[in-house]
Coordinates of C-alpha atoms in Angstrom, one line a residue:
M27 CA -4.1 55.0 17.8
N28 CA -4.4 56.2 21.4
A29 CA -7.6 56.3 23.2
T30 CA -7.4 60.1 23.6
Y31 CA -7.8 60.5 19.9
A32 CA -10.9 58.4 19.5
Q33 CA -14.1 60.3 18.6
P34 CA -17.6 59.1 19.1
M35 CA -19.4 58.1 16.0
R36 CA -22.9 59.3 15.7
M37 CA -25.3 58.7 12.8
H38 CA -27.4 56.6 15.0
Y39 CA -24.6 54.1 15.8
A40 CA -23.5 53.2 19.2
E41 CA -20.5 55.0 20.5
A42 CA -17.3 53.1 19.9
R43 CA -13.7 53.7 21.1
V44 CA -10.6 52.0 19.8
E45 CA -7.6 51.7 22.0
S46 CA -4.0 51.1 20.8
S47 CA -0.8 50.4 22.6
R48 CA 1.1 52.7 20.1
N49 CA 1.8 56.3 20.9
P50 CA 1.6 58.9 18.1
I51 CA 5.3 58.8 17.3
E52 CA 5.2 55.0 16.9
Q53 CA 2.1 55.3 14.7
I54 CA 3.9 57.8 12.4
H55 CA 6.9 55.5 12.1
Y56 CA 4.6 52.6 11.3
L57 CA 2.8 54.6 8.5
V58 CA 6.1 55.7 7.1
N59 CA 7.4 52.2 6.9
L60 CA 4.2 51.1 5.1
L61 CA 4.6 53.9 2.6
M62 CA 8.2 52.9 1.9
I63 CA 7.3 49.3 1.4
F64 CA 4.4 50.2 -0.9
S65 CA 6.7 52.5 -2.9
M66 CA 9.3 49.8 -3.3
L67 CA 6.7 47.3 -4.5
L68 CA 5.4 49.7 -7.1
S69 CA 8.8 50.5 -8.4
I70 CA 9.6 46.8 -8.9
M71 CA 6.3 45.3 -10.0
S72 CA 4.3 48.1 -11.7
P73 CA 4.0 47.4 -15.5
L74 CA 3.0 51.1 -16.2
Y75 CA 5.1 53.1 -18.6
T76 CA 4.5 56.8 -18.3
P77 CA 4.5 58.6 -21.7
A78 CA 7.6 60.7 -22.4
I79 CA 5.5 63.9 -22.7
N80 CA 4.4 63.6 -19.1
S81 CA 6.5 65.8 -16.9
A82 CA 5.7 63.9 -13.7
P83 CA 8.0 61.1 -12.7
S84 CA 6.6 57.5 -12.9
F85 CA 7.3 54.2 -11.4
A86 CA 9.1 52.1 -14.1
F87 CA 11.0 48.9 -14.6
P88 CA 14.7 48.9 -14.0
G89 CA 16.3 50.0 -17.3
E90 CA 13.4 52.2 -18.4
V91 CA 14.7 55.3 -20.1
R92 CA 12.6 58.5 -20.4
A93 CA 13.0 60.8 -23.4
P94 CA 14.0 64.2 -22.2
A95 CA 11.5 66.9 -22.8
A96 CA 12.2 70.1 -24.7
P97 CA 13.0 73.1 -22.5
L98 CA 10.2 75.6 -21.7
P99 CA 10.2 78.6 -24.0
D100 CA 11.4 81.9 -22.6
L101 CA 8.4 84.1 -23.0
A102 CA 10.3 87.2 -22.0
A103 CA 12.8 86.7 -24.8
A104 CA 10.1 86.4 -27.5
E105 CA 10.3 89.0 -30.3
P106 CA 7.7 91.8 -29.8
R107 CA 5.3 92.6 -32.5
A108 CA 4.6 96.0 -33.9
G109 CA 2.4 98.0 -31.7
D110 CA 3.0 96.0 -28.7
E111 CA 5.7 98.1 -27.1
T112 CA 3.3 99.8 -24.7
R113 CA 1.2 96.7 -23.6
S114 CA 1.7 93.2 -22.3
P115 CA 0.5 90.3 -24.3
T116 CA -2.7 88.6 -23.3
P117 CA -2.6 85.0 -22.0
V118 CA -4.1 83.8 -25.2
E119 CA -1.6 85.7 -27.3
A120 CA 1.2 84.4 -25.1
Q121 CA 0.0 80.9 -25.6
R122 CA -0.2 81.4 -29.4
A123 CA 3.3 82.9 -29.4
Q124 CA 4.9 79.6 -28.2
P125 CA 7.1 78.0 -30.9
E126 CA 6.1 74.8 -32.6
L127 CA 8.1 71.9 -31.3
A128 CA 8.7 68.6 -32.9
A129 CA 6.9 65.7 -31.3
P130 CA 9.1 63.2 -29.6
V131 CA 9.9 60.2 -31.7
R132 CA 8.0 57.1 -30.5
D133 CA 9.3 53.5 -30.8
L134 CA 7.0 52.2 -33.5
P135 CA 7.7 49.1 -35.5
G136 CA 8.9 51.4 -38.3
R137 CA 11.0 54.5 -38.1
V138 CA 9.0 57.7 -38.0
A139 CA 10.3 61.2 -38.8
A140 CA 8.2 64.2 -37.7
V141 CA 8.7 67.7 -39.1
P142 CA 6.7 70.9 -38.7
L143 CA 3.6 70.8 -40.9
A144 CA 4.4 74.3 -42.3
T145 CA 7.2 72.8 -44.3
G146 CA 4.8 70.7 -46.3
A147 CA 6.6 67.5 -45.3
V148 CA 4.7 64.3 -44.4
M149 CA 5.5 61.5 -42.1
E150 CA 6.9 58.5 -43.9
V151 CA 6.5 55.0 -42.3
E152 CA 9.2 52.6 -43.5
G153 CA 7.9 49.1 -44.1
A154 CA 4.4 47.8 -44.5
V155 CA 3.4 48.7 -41.0
A156 CA -0.3 48.1 -41.4
G157 CA 0.4 44.7 -42.8
K158 CA 2.7 43.9 -40.0
L159 CA 0.3 44.8 -37.3
G160 CA -2.6 43.1 -38.8
V161 CA -6.2 44.1 -39.1
G162 CA -6.9 43.5 -35.5
L163 CA -4.1 45.6 -34.0
A164 CA -3.3 48.4 -36.6
P165 CA -5.6 51.5 -36.6
A166 CA -7.7 52.0 -39.7
W167 CA -6.0 55.3 -40.6
L168 CA -2.6 53.6 -40.5
S169 CA -1.5 52.5 -44.0
D170 CA 1.6 52.3 -46.2
A171 CA 0.7 55.7 -47.7
P172 CA 2.4 58.9 -46.3
I173 CA 0.5 60.2 -43.3
A174 CA 0.1 63.8 -42.4
V175 CA 1.1 64.6 -38.9
A176 CA -0.6 67.3 -36.9
P177 CA 1.6 70.0 -35.2
A178 CA 3.0 68.7 -32.0
V179 CA 2.5 70.5 -28.8
A180 CA 5.5 70.5 -26.5
A181 CA 5.2 69.5 -23.0
P182 CA 6.4 71.7 -20.2
A183 CA 10.0 71.3 -19.6
A184 CA 11.0 69.0 -16.8
P185 CA 14.4 68.1 -15.4
E186 CA 15.9 65.0 -17.0
L187 CA 15.3 62.0 -14.8
T188 CA 18.4 60.6 -13.3
L189 CA 18.3 56.8 -12.9
P190 CA 20.0 54.8 -10.2
S191 CA 23.4 53.5 -11.2
T192 CA 22.3 49.9 -10.5
W193 CA 19.5 50.1 -13.1
Q194 CA 20.1 48.8 -16.6
V195 CA 18.6 49.9 -19.8
L196 CA 16.0 47.4 -21.2
D197 CA 16.9 46.5 -24.7
L198 CA 13.5 45.6 -26.3
A199 CA 15.1 44.4 -29.5
A200 CA 17.1 41.8 -27.6
L201 CA 14.2 40.3 -25.9
A202 CA 13.8 36.5 -26.5
R203 CA 10.8 35.4 -28.4
P204 CA 8.1 34.1 -26.0
E205 CA 7.6 30.3 -26.0
A206 CA 4.7 28.1 -25.3
V207 CA 4.2 27.3 -21.7
N208 CA 1.9 24.4 -22.0
A209 CA 3.8 21.1 -22.2
D210 CA 0.8 19.3 -23.7
V211 CA 0.8 21.6 -26.7
A212 CA 4.4 21.9 -27.7
V213 CA 4.0 24.5 -30.5
P214 CA 5.1 28.2 -30.7
L215 CA 2.7 31.0 -30.4
G216 CA 0.9 31.4 -33.8
E217 CA -0.6 34.2 -35.7
S218 CA -3.8 34.0 -33.7
L219 CA -1.9 35.2 -30.5
A220 CA 1.1 37.2 -31.8
P221 CA 0.8 40.5 -33.7
A222 CA 1.3 40.3 -37.4
W223 CA 4.5 42.3 -37.2
Y224 CA 6.0 39.7 -34.9
E225 CA 8.3 37.6 -37.1
G226 CA 8.8 34.0 -35.8
S227 CA 11.5 31.7 -36.8
G228 CA 9.1 29.4 -38.6
V229 CA 10.3 26.4 -36.6
G230 CA 8.7 25.2 -33.4
E231 CA 11.0 25.6 -30.4
D232 CA 11.8 22.7 -28.1
V233 CA 9.5 23.1 -25.1
L234 CA 10.9 20.5 -22.7
A235 CA 14.5 19.4 -22.3
L236 CA 14.2 17.2 -19.2
G237 CA 17.3 15.1 -18.9
S238 CA 20.2 14.7 -21.2
G239 CA 19.8 12.8 -24.4
L240 CA 16.0 13.3 -24.5
P241 CA 14.7 15.0 -27.7
G242 CA 12.9 18.2 -26.8
T243 CA 10.1 17.7 -29.3
D244 CA 9.3 14.3 -27.8
W245 CA 8.2 15.5 -24.4
E246 CA 6.8 12.1 -23.4
A247 CA 10.4 10.8 -23.2
A248 CA 10.7 12.6 -19.9
F249 CA 8.0 10.3 -18.4
Y250 CA 9.1 6.8 -19.5
Q251 CA 12.3 4.9 -19.1
T252 CA 14.4 2.6 -21.3
G253 CA 17.3 0.3 -20.6
G254 CA 18.5 -2.1 -23.2
E255 CA 15.6 -4.3 -24.2
N256 CA 13.5 -3.1 -21.3
Q257 CA 11.1 -0.2 -21.6
C258 CA 8.5 1.3 -19.2
S259 CA 5.4 3.2 -20.0
G260 CA 5.0 6.6 -18.5
A261 CA 4.4 6.1 -14.8
I262 CA 1.6 8.7 -14.6
R263 CA -0.3 6.9 -17.3
V264 CA -0.3 3.4 -15.8
T265 CA -3.1 2.4 -13.5
F266 CA -1.8 0.1 -10.8
A267 CA -4.0 -1.4 -8.1
L268 CA -3.2 -3.8 -5.3
A269 CA -6.1 -5.7 -3.6
V270 CA -5.3 -7.4 -0.3
P271 CA -7.6 -10.1 1.3
P272 CA -10.9 -8.5 2.4
Y273 CA -10.4 -9.9 5.9
P274 CA -7.7 -9.7 8.6
V275 CA -5.0 -12.1 7.7
S276 CA -4.3 -14.9 10.2
R277 CA -0.7 -15.5 11.4
G278 CA 0.6 -19.0 10.8
N279 CA -1.2 -19.5 7.6
I280 CA 1.0 -22.0 5.8
Y281 CA -1.4 -22.2 2.9
G282 CA -1.3 -18.5 2.1
D283 CA -3.9 -15.8 1.3
V284 CA -4.6 -14.5 -2.2
Y285 CA -3.5 -11.0 -3.3
T286 CA -4.5 -9.4 -6.6
V287 CA -2.6 -6.8 -8.7
T288 CA -4.2 -5.1 -11.7
V289 CA -2.1 -3.1 -14.2
T290 CA -3.6 -1.1 -17.0
N291 CA -1.5 0.8 -19.6
N292 CA -3.1 4.1 -20.6
D293 CA 0.1 5.3 -22.4
S294 CA 1.0 5.1 -26.1
I295 CA 4.3 3.6 -25.0
T296 CA 4.4 -0.1 -24.1
T297 CA 6.0 -1.8 -21.2
T298 CA 8.2 -4.7 -22.2
N299 CA 9.2 -7.8 -20.3
V300 CA 6.5 -7.3 -17.7
T301 CA 7.7 -8.4 -14.2
L302 CA 6.0 -8.0 -10.8
R303 CA 8.3 -7.5 -7.8
I304 CA 6.9 -8.4 -4.4
N305 CA 8.5 -7.2 -1.3
P306 CA 6.5 -8.9 1.5
N307 CA 5.6 -7.5 4.9
Q308 CA 7.6 -8.7 7.9
G309 CA 6.6 -12.3 8.6
F310 CA 5.1 -12.8 5.2
Y311 CA 6.6 -15.0 2.4
Y312 CA 5.7 -15.8 -1.2
L313 CA 4.5 -19.3 -2.0
G314 CA 6.2 -20.5 -5.1
D315 CA 4.0 -21.5 -8.1
S316 CA 1.0 -19.9 -6.5
A317 CA 0.5 -17.1 -9.1
T318 CA -1.8 -16.6 -12.0
V319 CA -1.6 -14.0 -14.8
Q320 CA -4.5 -13.0 -17.0
S321 CA -4.4 -10.5 -20.0
S322 CA -7.3 -8.6 -21.4
I323 CA -5.8 -9.3 -24.8
S324 CA -4.0 -12.6 -24.7
G325 CA -6.0 -14.4 -22.0
T326 CA -4.1 -16.7 -19.6
L327 CA -0.3 -16.1 -19.6
T328 CA 2.6 -18.2 -18.4
Y329 CA 5.1 -17.0 -15.9
S330 CA 8.2 -17.8 -14.0
D331 CA 8.8 -16.9 -10.4
T332 CA 12.0 -16.5 -8.4
G333 CA 12.6 -16.2 -4.7
T334 CA 13.7 -18.5 -1.8
G335 CA 10.2 -18.5 -0.2
A336 CA 11.8 -17.4 3.1
P337 CA 10.0 -14.9 5.2
D338 CA 10.5 -11.2 4.2
D339 CA 12.4 -12.4 1.0
V340 CA 11.7 -10.5 -2.3
A341 CA 9.9 -12.5 -5.1
L342 CA 9.6 -11.8 -8.8
I343 CA 6.8 -12.9 -11.1
A344 CA 8.0 -12.5 -14.8
V345 CA 5.6 -13.0 -17.6
T346 CA 6.9 -15.5 -20.2
G347 CA 6.2 -16.3 -23.8
D348 CA 6.5 -14.4 -27.0
I349 CA 6.9 -10.6 -27.2
S350 CA 3.2 -10.1 -27.6
S351 CA 2.6 -11.9 -24.3
T352 CA 5.4 -10.3 -22.3
T353 CA 4.5 -6.7 -23.4
L354 CA 1.9 -4.6 -21.8
E355 CA 0.3 -3.0 -24.8
T356 CA -1.6 0.3 -25.0
G357 CA -5.0 -0.2 -23.4
E358 CA -4.1 -3.7 -22.1
T359 CA -4.8 -4.9 -18.6
M360 CA -2.9 -7.6 -16.8
T361 CA -4.2 -9.2 -13.6
F362 CA -1.8 -11.0 -11.3
T363 CA -2.8 -13.2 -8.3
F364 CA -0.4 -14.7 -5.9
R365 CA -0.4 -16.1 -2.3
L366 CA 1.5 -14.9 0.7
A367 CA 1.9 -17.2 3.7
T368 CA 2.6 -15.9 7.2
N369 CA 4.5 -17.0 10.3
A370 CA 4.3 -15.9 13.9
D371 CA 6.2 -12.6 13.1
A372 CA 3.5 -11.3 10.7
I373 CA 2.2 -8.5 13.0
S374 CA 0.1 -5.6 11.7
A375 CA 1.4 -2.3 10.4
Q376 CA 4.1 -3.8 8.3
Q377 CA 4.5 -2.6 4.7
L378 CA 3.8 -4.7 1.6
V379 CA 5.3 -3.2 -1.5
V380 CA 4.6 -4.4 -5.0
N381 CA 6.4 -2.8 -8.0
L382 CA 6.0 -3.0 -11.8
Q383 CA 9.2 -3.7 -13.6
S384 CA 10.4 -4.1 -17.2
G385 CA 12.8 -7.0 -16.6
S386 CA 15.2 -5.5 -14.0
L387 CA 14.2 -1.9 -14.8
D388 CA 12.0 -0.3 -12.2
C389 CA 9.1 1.5 -13.9
G390 CA 8.4 3.7 -10.9
V391 CA 4.9 2.2 -10.6
Y392 CA 4.2 0.7 -7.2
R393 CA 1.7 0.3 -4.4
T394 CA 2.4 0.1 -0.7
T395 CA -0.1 -1.1 1.9
N396 CA -0.3 -2.5 5.4
V397 CA -2.1 -5.8 6.1
Q398 CA -4.0 -6.3 9.3
T399 CA -3.2 -9.6 11.0
V400 CA -4.8 -11.6 13.8
R401 CA -3.8 -14.8 15.7
G402 CA -5.6 -17.9 16.7
N403 CA -5.5 -19.7 20.1
L404 CA -5.9 -23.5 20.3
T405 CA -7.2 -25.3 23.4
V406 CA -8.2 -28.9 24.1
Q407 CA -10.7 -30.4 26.6
K408 CA -11.1 -34.1 27.3
S409 CA -14.1 -35.3 29.2
P410 CA -15.3 -36.7 31.5
N411 CA -12.5 -35.7 33.7
I412 CA -12.8 -38.5 36.4
R413 CA -14.9 -41.6 36.4
T414 CA -15.2 -44.9 38.2
A415 CA -14.5 -48.2 36.5
K416 CA -14.0 -51.9 37.4
L417 CA -11.6 -54.3 35.9
G418 CA -12.6 -55.0 32.3
D419 CA -14.8 -52.0 31.8
T420 CA -14.6 -50.3 28.4
L421 CA -14.7 -46.6 28.7
G422 CA -15.1 -43.7 26.2
W423 CA -14.0 -40.1 26.2
S424 CA -14.6 -37.0 24.0
V425 CA -11.7 -34.8 22.8
K426 CA -12.8 -31.3 21.9
L427 CA -10.5 -28.8 20.1
V428 CA -11.5 -25.1 20.4
N429 CA -10.1 -22.0 18.7
T430 CA -10.6 -19.2 21.2
G431 CA -8.4 -16.6 19.3
L432 CA -9.2 -13.9 16.8
G433 CA -7.5 -15.6 13.8
N434 CA -7.6 -19.0 12.2
V435 CA -5.7 -22.0 13.6
Y436 CA -3.8 -23.8 10.8
S437 CA -2.4 -27.3 10.6
A438 CA -3.7 -28.3 14.0
Q439 CA -2.9 -31.9 15.1
V440 CA -4.2 -34.0 18.1
Q441 CA -2.8 -37.0 19.9
D442 CA -4.3 -39.2 22.6
I443 CA -2.1 -41.2 25.0
F444 CA -3.6 -44.0 27.1
G445 CA -1.9 -45.2 30.3
A446 CA -0.5 -48.7 30.6
G447 CA -3.6 -49.9 32.6
Y448 CA -5.7 -49.8 29.4
V449 CA -6.1 -52.4 26.7
N450 CA -7.9 -52.4 23.4
T451 CA -7.7 -48.7 23.0
D452 CA -9.5 -47.3 20.0
L453 CA -8.2 -44.1 18.4
I454 CA -9.8 -44.4 15.0
G455 CA -12.0 -41.3 15.7
L456 CA -9.0 -39.0 15.8
P457 CA -8.1 -37.0 12.6
T458 CA -5.0 -38.4 10.8
A459 CA -4.4 -35.1 8.8
P460 CA -3.9 -31.6 10.1
I461 CA -7.0 -29.5 10.5
T462 CA -7.9 -25.8 10.3
L463 CA -10.2 -24.1 12.8
A464 CA -11.7 -20.7 12.2
A465 CA -11.9 -18.2 15.0
G466 CA -14.5 -19.5 17.5
A467 CA -14.8 -22.9 15.8
F468 CA -14.4 -26.3 17.5
A469 CA -14.0 -30.0 16.5
T470 CA -14.9 -33.1 18.7
Y471 CA -13.5 -36.6 18.5
Y472 CA -14.0 -39.8 20.5
V473 CA -11.7 -42.5 21.9
T474 CA -12.2 -45.7 23.9
G475 CA -10.2 -48.1 26.1
T476 CA -10.7 -51.1 28.4
V477 CA -9.6 -51.1 32.0
N478 CA -7.0 -53.8 32.4
A479 CA -5.4 -52.9 35.7
C480 CA -6.1 -51.1 39.0
N481 CA -3.4 -48.4 38.3
Q482 CA -1.9 -46.4 35.4
L483 CA -5.3 -45.5 34.2
T484 CA -4.5 -41.9 33.1
N485 CA -5.4 -40.7 29.6
T486 CA -4.0 -37.5 28.0
A487 CA -5.0 -35.6 24.9
R488 CA -2.4 -33.2 23.3
V489 CA -2.8 -30.6 20.6
W490 CA -0.5 -28.2 18.7
W491 CA -0.6 -26.1 15.5
S492 CA 1.7 -24.4 13.0
I493 CA 3.0 -21.4 15.2
G494 CA 1.4 -22.2 18.6
N495 CA -0.3 -19.8 20.9
Q496 CA 0.9 -16.4 21.9
D497 CA 1.7 -17.7 25.4
G498 CA 4.0 -20.4 24.0
T499 CA 1.6 -23.3 24.4
A500 CA 0.1 -25.5 21.7
S501 CA 3.3 -25.8 19.8
A502 CA 5.0 -29.0 18.7
S503 CA 7.5 -28.8 21.5
T504 CA 5.1 -27.7 24.2
P505 CA 1.6 -28.9 23.2
A506 CA -1.5 -27.9 25.0
S507 CA -3.0 -30.9 26.9
S508 CA -6.0 -32.2 28.8
E509 CA -5.7 -35.2 31.2
V510 CA -8.4 -37.5 32.6
D511 CA -8.2 -40.4 35.2
V512 CA -10.2 -43.4 36.4
R513 CA -11.0 -44.3 39.9
F514 CA -10.7 -48.1 40.0
T515 CA -13.2 -50.2 41.9
L516 CA -11.7 -53.3 43.4
E517 CA -13.9 -56.5 43.5
N518 CA -13.1 -60.1 44.7
P519 CA -15.0 -62.4 42.4
N520 CA -16.4 -65.7 43.7
V521 CA -14.8 -68.4 41.5
S522 CA -15.7 -72.1 41.9
L523 CA -14.0 -75.2 40.4
Q524 CA -15.7 -78.4 39.4
V525 CA -13.4 -81.3 38.8
A526 CA -14.8 -84.4 37.4
P527 CA -14.4 -87.0 38.5
S528 CA -13.5 -85.7 41.9
N529 CA -11.6 -88.9 42.8
I530 CA -9.1 -89.8 40.1
T531 CA -7.8 -93.3 40.0
V532 CA -4.9 -93.8 37.6
P533 CA -4.5 -97.4 36.3
F534 CA -1.0 -98.7 36.3
C535 CA 0.9 -98.1 33.1
T536 CA -2.3 -96.8 31.4
S537 CA -3.0 -93.1 30.3
M538 CA -6.2 -91.4 31.1
T539 CA -8.0 -88.1 30.3
R540 CA -9.3 -85.7 33.0
T541 CA -11.5 -82.6 32.7
I542 CA -11.7 -79.6 35.0
V543 CA -14.5 -77.0 34.7
V544 CA -14.0 -73.5 36.2
T545 CA -17.0 -71.3 36.8
A546 CA -17.3 -67.7 38.1
T547 CA -20.4 -67.8 40.2
A548 CA -20.5 -64.1 41.3
S549 CA -21.7 -61.2 39.3
S550 CA -18.2 -59.8 39.0
T551 CA -15.5 -60.8 36.5
A552 CA -12.6 -63.0 37.3
K553 CA -9.2 -62.3 35.8
N554 CA -5.9 -64.0 35.6
L555 CA -7.4 -67.4 36.6
R556 CA -4.8 -69.9 37.7
V557 CA -5.3 -73.5 38.9
T558 CA -2.7 -75.2 40.9
G559 CA -2.3 -78.9 40.3
N560 CA 0.3 -81.5 41.5
I561 CA 0.6 -84.1 38.9
G562 CA 3.3 -86.0 40.8
G563 CA 5.3 -88.3 38.5
F564 CA 2.7 -88.2 35.7
S565 CA 3.4 -86.7 32.3
L566 CA 1.0 -84.0 31.0
S567 CA -0.2 -83.9 27.5
N568 CA -3.1 -82.7 25.2
L569 CA -3.8 -79.6 27.3
S570 CA -6.7 -77.5 26.2
P571 CA -5.7 -74.6 23.8
D572 CA -6.8 -71.8 26.1
W573 CA -4.6 -73.1 28.9
S574 CA -0.9 -73.3 29.7
Y575 CA 1.0 -75.3 32.4
S576 CA 4.3 -74.4 34.1
G577 CA 5.7 -75.4 37.5
G578 CA 2.5 -77.0 38.7
I579 CA 0.3 -74.1 37.7
F580 CA -2.4 -74.1 35.1
T581 CA -3.0 -70.6 33.6
Y582 CA -6.1 -69.6 31.7
N583 CA -5.3 -67.5 28.6
G584 CA -8.7 -67.5 26.8
G585 CA -11.5 -65.0 27.0
T586 CA -11.7 -61.4 26.0
P587 CA -9.6 -59.8 27.2
A588 CA -7.2 -62.7 27.7
G589 CA -7.6 -64.4 31.1
Y590 CA -11.1 -63.0 31.8
I591 CA -13.8 -65.3 33.1
Y592 CA -17.3 -63.7 33.2
S593 CA -20.1 -64.6 35.5
G594 CA -22.2 -67.5 34.1
Q595 CA -19.7 -68.3 31.4
P596 CA -17.7 -71.4 32.7
V597 CA -14.5 -72.4 31.0
T598 CA -13.2 -75.9 30.6
M599 CA -9.7 -77.3 30.9
S600 CA -8.8 -80.9 29.8
F601 CA -5.5 -82.8 29.7
D602 CA -4.0 -86.3 29.6
L603 CA -1.9 -87.8 32.3
T604 CA 0.4 -90.7 31.6

């Protein structure tokens, strides 16, 4: 529509103008195209059938045939009556002068013959038409008795309709009997839907023929599978649920998390040789002998499982026992639980697929899900970091393990290594078995050692766990560590010797016993005490147990630690000379 053709609309409405980009010629073309499309749709889809006495053409299905109408009477050729030579007939007379024509024969269930009423004939209906149509469809005046037919009035003549050459005549007698379309009610249309004159075969037709070898009357066969001794219930009638852990799964869980599968048979067909097929996510693996099977009918069931237990490897859980145990009966529910462990590759967004099988036959019942995973991070801290100590001091440290990651740390182990400058180290506080730390959790242990030298006093704690940290630390090959050291304080102890008697006189050819007392008089501790003594040509015997003699040197081996002499605690050495 062009703006020049728009008219203002009054009736108390605001003036409106409509503009269009089409010119008048384009608009006419557009309307013609719409009319052509509408005409084609009517000619194809219209279910109307114009009566044969109608002279106007109608839209009809392909193959529809119209009965030709009788030609119009020639009024000019009608025989004149007496006394009419000098006048023309009135319109009423002309109408009455039209000849009586036979009504066109209609396609009724029985054959009908129509003749002019003046002959005294009647219309005979072959067959019990009223009985065939039934009370609900046959008119009350239609019966098996002869029926009088009123004179037929001819329709105006019309040219015989010429059908396109591509159209075909519709043979109503050859039409197939309608069939039921509801697969749930596989029965033919009955007397309540079909007219009484419709004669059925008396045998219900096959409604479904899905797949070769399946009986059409048993439509459920299209929804379940069989294979040898294996048989599956209809997949659409089996309730199958997979429940994953209600928390993010931690990587490196060598103990596994519990998964639950519930299967309920709502079908009248049973599933035999019930088997659960588990296709783990990437980085997940099935733990053998970790499953349980419970039946709502039989209680606890036995099973056998197969699979290598390697990451990503398929595992099967097959119910074992007698046929009543291995079959999922109608209305029965089986509940499976099993454990899946994880390694470092168990990242999120990997599919876990669990299928129901009958032996090796896939029942088409499965669930697929993704499992969210997180990872732990293990650290260690030993304290105090640096401290001061003297010779002989016994020192203690704390070793703290902390999980700073989002997931759990599994199979964590700790080791403490003392330097060579320590003695009497005590590691009894460390765990001897692997431990598990939840996200944010920590564990603290204590160790002790005694300073025994002025160097090599470092002390290192090391930790690792099953898969290690994301950065490559805290693994068995590269453990995370924390090191401490000791600042040694050097002291010169004041040690005095008391030898009694101070002057030793040895009788000729006579043995004697001498005693030497060594005392640390300062507040510090003396270590590695040695006494030098020249015994000349004498023979040494009966030396005190805490001492040793070699090359003219007496060495003190007693004390705790060995060789230590503490302030105010004198030691005694005695021996015999001969």
